[in-house]
Coordinates of C-alpha atoms and ligand atoms in Angstrom, one line a residue:
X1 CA 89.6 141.6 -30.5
X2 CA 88.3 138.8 -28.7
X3 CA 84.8 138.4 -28.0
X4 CA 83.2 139.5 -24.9
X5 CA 79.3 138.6 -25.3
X6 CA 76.9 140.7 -26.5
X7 CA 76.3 143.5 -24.2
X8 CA 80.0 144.8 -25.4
X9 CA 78.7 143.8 -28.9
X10 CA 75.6 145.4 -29.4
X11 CA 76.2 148.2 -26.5
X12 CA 74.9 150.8 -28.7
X13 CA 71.3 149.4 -28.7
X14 CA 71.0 148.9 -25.3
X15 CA 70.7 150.3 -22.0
X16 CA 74.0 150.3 -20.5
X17 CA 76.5 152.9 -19.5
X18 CA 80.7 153.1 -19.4
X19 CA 80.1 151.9 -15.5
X20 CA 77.0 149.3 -16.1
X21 CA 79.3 145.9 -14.6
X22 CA 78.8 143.7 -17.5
X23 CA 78.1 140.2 -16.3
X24 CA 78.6 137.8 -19.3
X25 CA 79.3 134.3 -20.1
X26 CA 79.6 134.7 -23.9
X27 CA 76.4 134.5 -25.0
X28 CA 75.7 135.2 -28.4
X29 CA 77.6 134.8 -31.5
X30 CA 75.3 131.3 -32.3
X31 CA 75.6 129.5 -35.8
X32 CA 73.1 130.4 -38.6
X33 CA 72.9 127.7 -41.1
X34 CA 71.3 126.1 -44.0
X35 CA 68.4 123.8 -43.6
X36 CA 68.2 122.7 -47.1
X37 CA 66.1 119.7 -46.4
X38 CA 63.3 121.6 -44.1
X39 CA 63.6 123.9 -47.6
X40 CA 63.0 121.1 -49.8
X41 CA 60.0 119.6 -47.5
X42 CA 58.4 123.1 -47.5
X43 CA 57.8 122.9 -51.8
X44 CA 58.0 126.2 -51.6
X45 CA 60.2 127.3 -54.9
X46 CA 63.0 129.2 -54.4
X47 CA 63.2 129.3 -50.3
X48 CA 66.2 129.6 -48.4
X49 CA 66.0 127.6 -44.5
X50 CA 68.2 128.6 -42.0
X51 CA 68.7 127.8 -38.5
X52 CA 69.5 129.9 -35.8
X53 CA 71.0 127.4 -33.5
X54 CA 69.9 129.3 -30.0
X55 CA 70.6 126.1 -27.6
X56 CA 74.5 126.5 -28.5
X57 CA 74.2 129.7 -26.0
X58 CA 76.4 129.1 -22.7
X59 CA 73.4 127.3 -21.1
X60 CA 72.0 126.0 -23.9
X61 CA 69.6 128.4 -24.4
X62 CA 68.3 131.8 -26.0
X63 CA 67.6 133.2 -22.4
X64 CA 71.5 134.1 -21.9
X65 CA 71.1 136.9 -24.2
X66 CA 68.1 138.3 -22.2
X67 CA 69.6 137.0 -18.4
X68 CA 73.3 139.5 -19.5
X69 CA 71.4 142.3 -19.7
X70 CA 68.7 141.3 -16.3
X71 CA 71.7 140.2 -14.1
X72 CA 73.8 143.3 -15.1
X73 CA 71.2 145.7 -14.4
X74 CA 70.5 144.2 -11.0
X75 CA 74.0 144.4 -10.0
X76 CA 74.3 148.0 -11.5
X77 CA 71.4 149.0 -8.9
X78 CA 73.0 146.9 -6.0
X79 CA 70.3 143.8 -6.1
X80 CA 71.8 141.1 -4.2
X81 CA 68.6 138.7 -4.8
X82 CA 66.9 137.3 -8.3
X83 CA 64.5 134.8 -8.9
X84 CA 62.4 133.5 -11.5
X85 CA 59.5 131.0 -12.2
X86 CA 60.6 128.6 -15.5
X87 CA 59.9 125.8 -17.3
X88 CA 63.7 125.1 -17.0
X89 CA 66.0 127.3 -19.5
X90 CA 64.9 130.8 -17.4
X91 CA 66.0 129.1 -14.3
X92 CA 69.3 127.3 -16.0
X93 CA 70.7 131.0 -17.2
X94 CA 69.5 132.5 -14.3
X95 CA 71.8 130.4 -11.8
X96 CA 74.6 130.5 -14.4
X97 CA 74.6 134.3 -14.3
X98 CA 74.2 134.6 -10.7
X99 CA 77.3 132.2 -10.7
X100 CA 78.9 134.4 -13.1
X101 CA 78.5 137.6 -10.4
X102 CA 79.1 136.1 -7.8
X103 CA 82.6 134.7 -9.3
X104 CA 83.4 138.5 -10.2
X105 CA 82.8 139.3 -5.8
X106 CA 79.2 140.2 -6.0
X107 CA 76.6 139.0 -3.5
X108 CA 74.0 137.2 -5.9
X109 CA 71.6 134.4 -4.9
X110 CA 69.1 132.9 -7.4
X111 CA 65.6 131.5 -6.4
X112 CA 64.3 129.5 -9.3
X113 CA 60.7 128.6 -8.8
X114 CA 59.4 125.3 -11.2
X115 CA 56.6 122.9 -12.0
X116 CA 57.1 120.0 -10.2
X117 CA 57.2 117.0 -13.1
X118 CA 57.6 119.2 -16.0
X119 CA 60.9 120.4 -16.3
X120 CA 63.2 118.6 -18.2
X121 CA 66.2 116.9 -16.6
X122 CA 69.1 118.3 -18.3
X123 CA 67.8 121.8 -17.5
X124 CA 67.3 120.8 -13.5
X125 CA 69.9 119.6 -13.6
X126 CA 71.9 123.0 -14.5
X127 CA 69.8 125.5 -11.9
X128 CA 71.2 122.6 -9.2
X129 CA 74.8 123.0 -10.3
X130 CA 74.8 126.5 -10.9
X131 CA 73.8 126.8 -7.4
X132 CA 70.2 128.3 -7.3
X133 CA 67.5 127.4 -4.9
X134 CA 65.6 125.3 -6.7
X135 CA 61.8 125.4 -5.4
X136 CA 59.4 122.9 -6.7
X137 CA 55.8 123.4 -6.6
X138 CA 52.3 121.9 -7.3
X139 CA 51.2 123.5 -10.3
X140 CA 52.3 125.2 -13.7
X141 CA 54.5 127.6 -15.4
X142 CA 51.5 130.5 -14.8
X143 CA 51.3 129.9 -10.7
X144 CA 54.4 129.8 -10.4
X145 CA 54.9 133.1 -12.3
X146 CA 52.2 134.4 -9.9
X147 CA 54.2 133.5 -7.5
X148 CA 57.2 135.0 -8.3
X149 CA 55.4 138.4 -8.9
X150 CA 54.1 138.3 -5.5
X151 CA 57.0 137.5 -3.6
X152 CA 58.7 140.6 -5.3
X153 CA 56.1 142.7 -4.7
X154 CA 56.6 141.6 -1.0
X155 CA 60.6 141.4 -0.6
X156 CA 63.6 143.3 -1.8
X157 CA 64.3 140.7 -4.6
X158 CA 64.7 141.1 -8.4
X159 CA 62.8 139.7 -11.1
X160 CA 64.2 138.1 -13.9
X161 CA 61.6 136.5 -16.0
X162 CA 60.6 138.5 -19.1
X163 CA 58.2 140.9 -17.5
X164 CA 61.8 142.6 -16.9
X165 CA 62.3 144.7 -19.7
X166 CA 65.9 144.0 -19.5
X167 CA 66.0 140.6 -20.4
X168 CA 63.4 141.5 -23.7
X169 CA 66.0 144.3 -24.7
X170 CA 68.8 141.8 -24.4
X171 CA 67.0 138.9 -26.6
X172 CA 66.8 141.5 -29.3
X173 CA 70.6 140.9 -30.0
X174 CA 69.9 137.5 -31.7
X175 CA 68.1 139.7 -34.2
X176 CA 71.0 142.0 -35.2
X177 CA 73.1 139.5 -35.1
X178 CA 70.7 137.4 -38.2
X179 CA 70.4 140.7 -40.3
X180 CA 74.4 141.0 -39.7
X181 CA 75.0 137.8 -40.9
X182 CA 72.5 137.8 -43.9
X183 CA 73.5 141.4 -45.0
X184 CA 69.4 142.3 -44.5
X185 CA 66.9 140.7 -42.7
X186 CA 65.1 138.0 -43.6
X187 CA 61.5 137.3 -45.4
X188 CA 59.8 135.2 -42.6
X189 CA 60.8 134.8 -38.6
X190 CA 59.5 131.8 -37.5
X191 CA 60.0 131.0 -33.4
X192 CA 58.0 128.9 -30.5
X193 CA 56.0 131.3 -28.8
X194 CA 55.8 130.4 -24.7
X195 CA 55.3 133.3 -22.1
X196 CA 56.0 135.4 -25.8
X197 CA 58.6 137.3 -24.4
X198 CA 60.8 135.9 -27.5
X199 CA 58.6 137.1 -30.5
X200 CA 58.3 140.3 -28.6
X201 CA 62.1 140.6 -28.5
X202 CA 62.6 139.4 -32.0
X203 CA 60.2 142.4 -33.1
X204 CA 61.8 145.1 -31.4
X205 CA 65.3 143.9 -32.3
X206 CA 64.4 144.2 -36.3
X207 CA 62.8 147.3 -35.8
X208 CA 65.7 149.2 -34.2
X209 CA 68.4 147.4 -36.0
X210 CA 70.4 150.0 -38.3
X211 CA 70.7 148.8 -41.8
X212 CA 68.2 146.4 -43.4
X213 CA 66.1 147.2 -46.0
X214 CA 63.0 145.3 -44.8
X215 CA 62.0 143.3 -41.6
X216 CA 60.5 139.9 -41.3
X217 CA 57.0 138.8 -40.9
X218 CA 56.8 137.8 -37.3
X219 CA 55.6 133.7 -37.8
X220 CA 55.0 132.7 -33.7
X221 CA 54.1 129.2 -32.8
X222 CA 52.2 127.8 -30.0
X223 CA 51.6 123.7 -28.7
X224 CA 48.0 123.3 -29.5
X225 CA 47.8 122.0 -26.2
X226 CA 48.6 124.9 -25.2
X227 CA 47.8 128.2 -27.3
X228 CA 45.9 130.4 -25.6
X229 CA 46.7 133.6 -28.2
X230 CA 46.0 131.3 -31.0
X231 CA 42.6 130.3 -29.4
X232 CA 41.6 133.5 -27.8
X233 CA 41.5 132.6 -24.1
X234 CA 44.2 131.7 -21.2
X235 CA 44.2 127.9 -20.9
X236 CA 43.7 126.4 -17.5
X237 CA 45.7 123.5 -17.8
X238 CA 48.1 123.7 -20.6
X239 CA 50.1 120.6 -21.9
X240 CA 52.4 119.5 -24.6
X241 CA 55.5 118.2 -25.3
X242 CA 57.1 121.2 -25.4
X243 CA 57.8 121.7 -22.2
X244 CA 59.2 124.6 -22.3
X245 CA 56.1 126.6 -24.1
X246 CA 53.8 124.6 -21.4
X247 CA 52.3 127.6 -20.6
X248 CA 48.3 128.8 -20.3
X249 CA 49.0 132.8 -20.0
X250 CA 51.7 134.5 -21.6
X251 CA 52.9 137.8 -19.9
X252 CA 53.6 139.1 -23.4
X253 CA 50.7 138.0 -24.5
X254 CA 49.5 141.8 -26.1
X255 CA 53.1 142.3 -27.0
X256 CA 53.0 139.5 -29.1
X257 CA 49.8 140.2 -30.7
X258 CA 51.3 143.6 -31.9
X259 CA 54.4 141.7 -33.0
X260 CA 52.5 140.0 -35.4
X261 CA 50.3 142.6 -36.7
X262 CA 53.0 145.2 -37.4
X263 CA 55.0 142.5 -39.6
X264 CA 51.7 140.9 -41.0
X265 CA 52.9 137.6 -39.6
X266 CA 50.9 135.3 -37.9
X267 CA 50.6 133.1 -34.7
X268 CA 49.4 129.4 -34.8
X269 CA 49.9 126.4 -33.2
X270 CA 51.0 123.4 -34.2
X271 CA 50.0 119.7 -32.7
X272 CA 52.5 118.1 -30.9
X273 CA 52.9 114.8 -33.5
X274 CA 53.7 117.9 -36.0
X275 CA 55.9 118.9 -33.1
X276 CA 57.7 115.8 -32.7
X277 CA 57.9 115.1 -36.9
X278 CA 59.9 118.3 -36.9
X279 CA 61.9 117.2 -33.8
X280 CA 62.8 114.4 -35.9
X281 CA 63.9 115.9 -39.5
X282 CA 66.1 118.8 -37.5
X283 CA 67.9 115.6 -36.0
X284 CA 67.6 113.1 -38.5
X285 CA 67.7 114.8 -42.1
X286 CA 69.8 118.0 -41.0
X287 CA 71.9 117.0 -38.4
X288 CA 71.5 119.7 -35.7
X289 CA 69.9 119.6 -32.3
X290 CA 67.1 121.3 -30.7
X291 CA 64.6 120.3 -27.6
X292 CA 61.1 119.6 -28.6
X293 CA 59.4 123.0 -28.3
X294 CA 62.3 124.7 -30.2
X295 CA 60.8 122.3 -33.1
X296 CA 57.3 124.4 -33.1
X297 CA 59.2 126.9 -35.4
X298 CA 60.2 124.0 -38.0
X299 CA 56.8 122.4 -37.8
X300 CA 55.0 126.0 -37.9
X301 CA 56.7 127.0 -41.0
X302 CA 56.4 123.3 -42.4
X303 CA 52.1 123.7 -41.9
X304 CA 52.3 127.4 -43.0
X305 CA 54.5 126.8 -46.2
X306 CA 51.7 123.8 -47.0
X307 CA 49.1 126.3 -46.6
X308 CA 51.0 128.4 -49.2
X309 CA 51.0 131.5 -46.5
X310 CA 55.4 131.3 -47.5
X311 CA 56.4 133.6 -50.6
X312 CA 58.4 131.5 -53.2
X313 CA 62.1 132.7 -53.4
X314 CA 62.3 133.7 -50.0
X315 CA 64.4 133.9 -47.2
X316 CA 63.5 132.5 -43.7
X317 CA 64.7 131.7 -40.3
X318 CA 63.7 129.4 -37.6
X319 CA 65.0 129.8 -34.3
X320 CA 66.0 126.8 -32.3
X321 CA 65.5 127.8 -29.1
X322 CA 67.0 125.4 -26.9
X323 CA 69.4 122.5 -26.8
X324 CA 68.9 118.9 -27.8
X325 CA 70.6 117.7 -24.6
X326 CA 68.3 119.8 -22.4
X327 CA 65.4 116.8 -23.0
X328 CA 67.3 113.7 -23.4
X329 CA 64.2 111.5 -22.5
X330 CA 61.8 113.0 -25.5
X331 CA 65.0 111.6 -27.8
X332 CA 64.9 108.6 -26.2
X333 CA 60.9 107.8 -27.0
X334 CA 61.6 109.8 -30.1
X335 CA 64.2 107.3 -31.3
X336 CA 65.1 103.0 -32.3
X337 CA 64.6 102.0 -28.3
X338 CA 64.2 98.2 -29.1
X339 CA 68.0 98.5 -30.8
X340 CA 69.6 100.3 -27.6
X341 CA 68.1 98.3 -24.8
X342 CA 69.1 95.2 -26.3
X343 CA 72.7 94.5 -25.4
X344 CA 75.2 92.3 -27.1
X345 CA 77.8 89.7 -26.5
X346 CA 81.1 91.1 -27.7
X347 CA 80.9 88.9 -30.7
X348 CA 81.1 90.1 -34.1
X349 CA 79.6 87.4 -35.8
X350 CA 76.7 88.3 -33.9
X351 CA 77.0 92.0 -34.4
X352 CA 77.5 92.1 -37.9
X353 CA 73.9 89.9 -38.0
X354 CA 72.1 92.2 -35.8
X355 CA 73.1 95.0 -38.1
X356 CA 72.0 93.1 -41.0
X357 CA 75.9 93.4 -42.3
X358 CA 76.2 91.0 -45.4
X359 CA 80.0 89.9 -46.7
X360 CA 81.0 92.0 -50.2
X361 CA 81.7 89.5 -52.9
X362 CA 85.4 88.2 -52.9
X363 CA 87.4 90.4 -55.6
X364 CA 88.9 88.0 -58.2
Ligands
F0G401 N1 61.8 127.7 -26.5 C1 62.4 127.3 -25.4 C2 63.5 126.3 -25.4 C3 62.1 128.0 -24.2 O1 62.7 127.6 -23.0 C4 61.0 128.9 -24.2 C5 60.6 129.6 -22.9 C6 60.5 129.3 -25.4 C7 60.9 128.6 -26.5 C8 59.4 130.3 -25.5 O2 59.9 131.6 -25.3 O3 58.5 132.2 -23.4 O4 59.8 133.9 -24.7 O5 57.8 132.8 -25.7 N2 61.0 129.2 -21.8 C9 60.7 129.9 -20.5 C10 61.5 129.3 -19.4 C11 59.3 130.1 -20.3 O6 61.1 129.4 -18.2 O7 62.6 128.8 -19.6 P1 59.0 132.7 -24.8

């Protein structure tokens, strides 16, 4: 059977019925995979890395799973209207489904309200294409959440940021779909926590999924520039790297809190040098691709592993939230600029000097 996404998938966990119109792009089904070097730089005996590679997700993002269910709901109860306030990857799957319905003859426009400045390109970029209304504003993630809430409170328009318990259900599946793949789930979650709708998914999903013998310590990450569970107070002007977890007020803020609790896990933040060292090692020693906030979960389990708060012999996974091509700017800075801005004469001689190339010795 071909695959049809991960309503058809995981139908049995969710709320859907026989006539719920399913409106999918394929999400789901996303690679888990070794990260034996992040294992090694852990020194943590016996641990087992892997990757759950979210940003290869139709839009390059974990919020497909969650934007199935929230765009197939609104349709099933005749919405013709969503919007959403984002730091870019809400507002790229949000356009993408409301393509999606609209491609399958039903009304659907999308409203995507953003922080002027702060959203990376590659995921502007998409909301445009996809066809949303794009509406930029003066000010953060958090106003323009408020926002969003208000205008829905006021006009017959549905929500689709994670205060719709839709898109939480539907971001469980990446959960089932790691204790599939492992055969149980495993030791340690550890994930960037933004608005915390994520974490709170992640929970649930474990806790309802049928057939493992244990669930995970929930391991949530915040920007220190921006970690208002970790510190205990909403921060007034939130800022980090991360783009994406920018954010002073999380709507699942409580949620989260009770995520970590019931698993004994923990939520902590993590500078954004550690950030951006883990940025590096996913590209550089591993191979794979995230954007920078996705990189929180590397660097969070890097600092808790140091602070020996990892068992040895155990199994964890870190999810990579979003795609590396979603922030193609923070690779730049994050890379060798002097070497690409420079540009050569086609001439190898002088090629093979700038790369420092040196004749082998002639074979007798
Ligand atoms: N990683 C990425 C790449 C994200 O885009 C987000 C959230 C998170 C992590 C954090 O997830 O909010 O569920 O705790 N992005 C939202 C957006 C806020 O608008 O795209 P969370």
């Amino acid at each position: 059977m071909p695959y049809t996404g991960t309503i058809n998938k995981y139908a049995k966990y969710l709320s859907v019925a026989e006539n719920t119109p399913v409106i999918s792009i394929q999400e789901g089904q996303t690679p888990l995979v070794p990260a034996p070097h992040i294992a090694s730089a852990c020194g943590v005996d016996g641990l087992k890395v892997y990757f759950k590679i979210e940003g290869l997700n139709p839009t390059g993002s974990f919020k497909d799973r969650g934007m199935t269910m929230a765009v197939s709901k609104a349709v099933e109860k005749g919405a013709t209207r969503i919007i959403c306030a984002s730091t870019g990857n809400t507002s790229a799957s949000a356009a993408a489904f409301a393509a999606r319905a609209r491609g399958l003859g039903y009304d659907m426009d999308c409203y995507v309200i953003i922080p002027a400045g702060y959203v990376a390109l590659g995921k502007l970029s998409q909301a445009m294409i996809y066809g949303a209304k794009v509406i930029q504003i003066e000010g953060n993630f958090d106003a323009a959440l408020n926002i969003v809430k208000e205008l829905c409170d006021q006009y017959p328009i549905e929500l689709v940021n994670s205060l719709n318990p839709y898109r939480i259900e539907g971001q469980k599946t990446s959960a089932y779909e790691i204790c599939d793949e492992l055969g149980d789930a495993p030791d340690y979650l550890c994930i960037p926590v933004g608005n915390a709708g994520n974490i709170t998914a992640y929970w649930a999903g474990f806790s309802d999924y049928q057939g493992a013998s244990k669930k995970p310590k929930m391991y949530g990450f915040q920007a220190a520039g921006a970690a208002p569970i970790v510190d205990g107070a909403p921060v007034e002007k939130p800022e980090t790297v991360g783009t994406a977890i920018r954010i002073g007020n999380p709507a699942s803020w409580k949620q989260a809190e009770a995520a970590r609790d019931q698993s004994g896990g923990l939520i902590d933040k993590v500078t954004d040098d550690e950030m951006l060292a883990a940025y590096r090692m996913i590209h550089q020693d591993e191979g794979y691709a995230c954007e920078p906030a996705s990189a929180a979960s590397v660097a969070g389990l890097i600092k808790s592993a140091q602070a020996g708060k990892i068992e040895p012999g155990s199994t964890v996974v870190c999810v990579l939230t979003g795609n590396g091509l979603k922030d193609p700017k923070v690779a730049m800075e994050q890379s060798d600029m002097a070497s690409a801005e420079k540009v050569y004469q086609a001439d190898s001689f002088e090629i093979a000097q700038a790369l420092g190339l040196k004749a082998a010795p002639v074979q007798q």
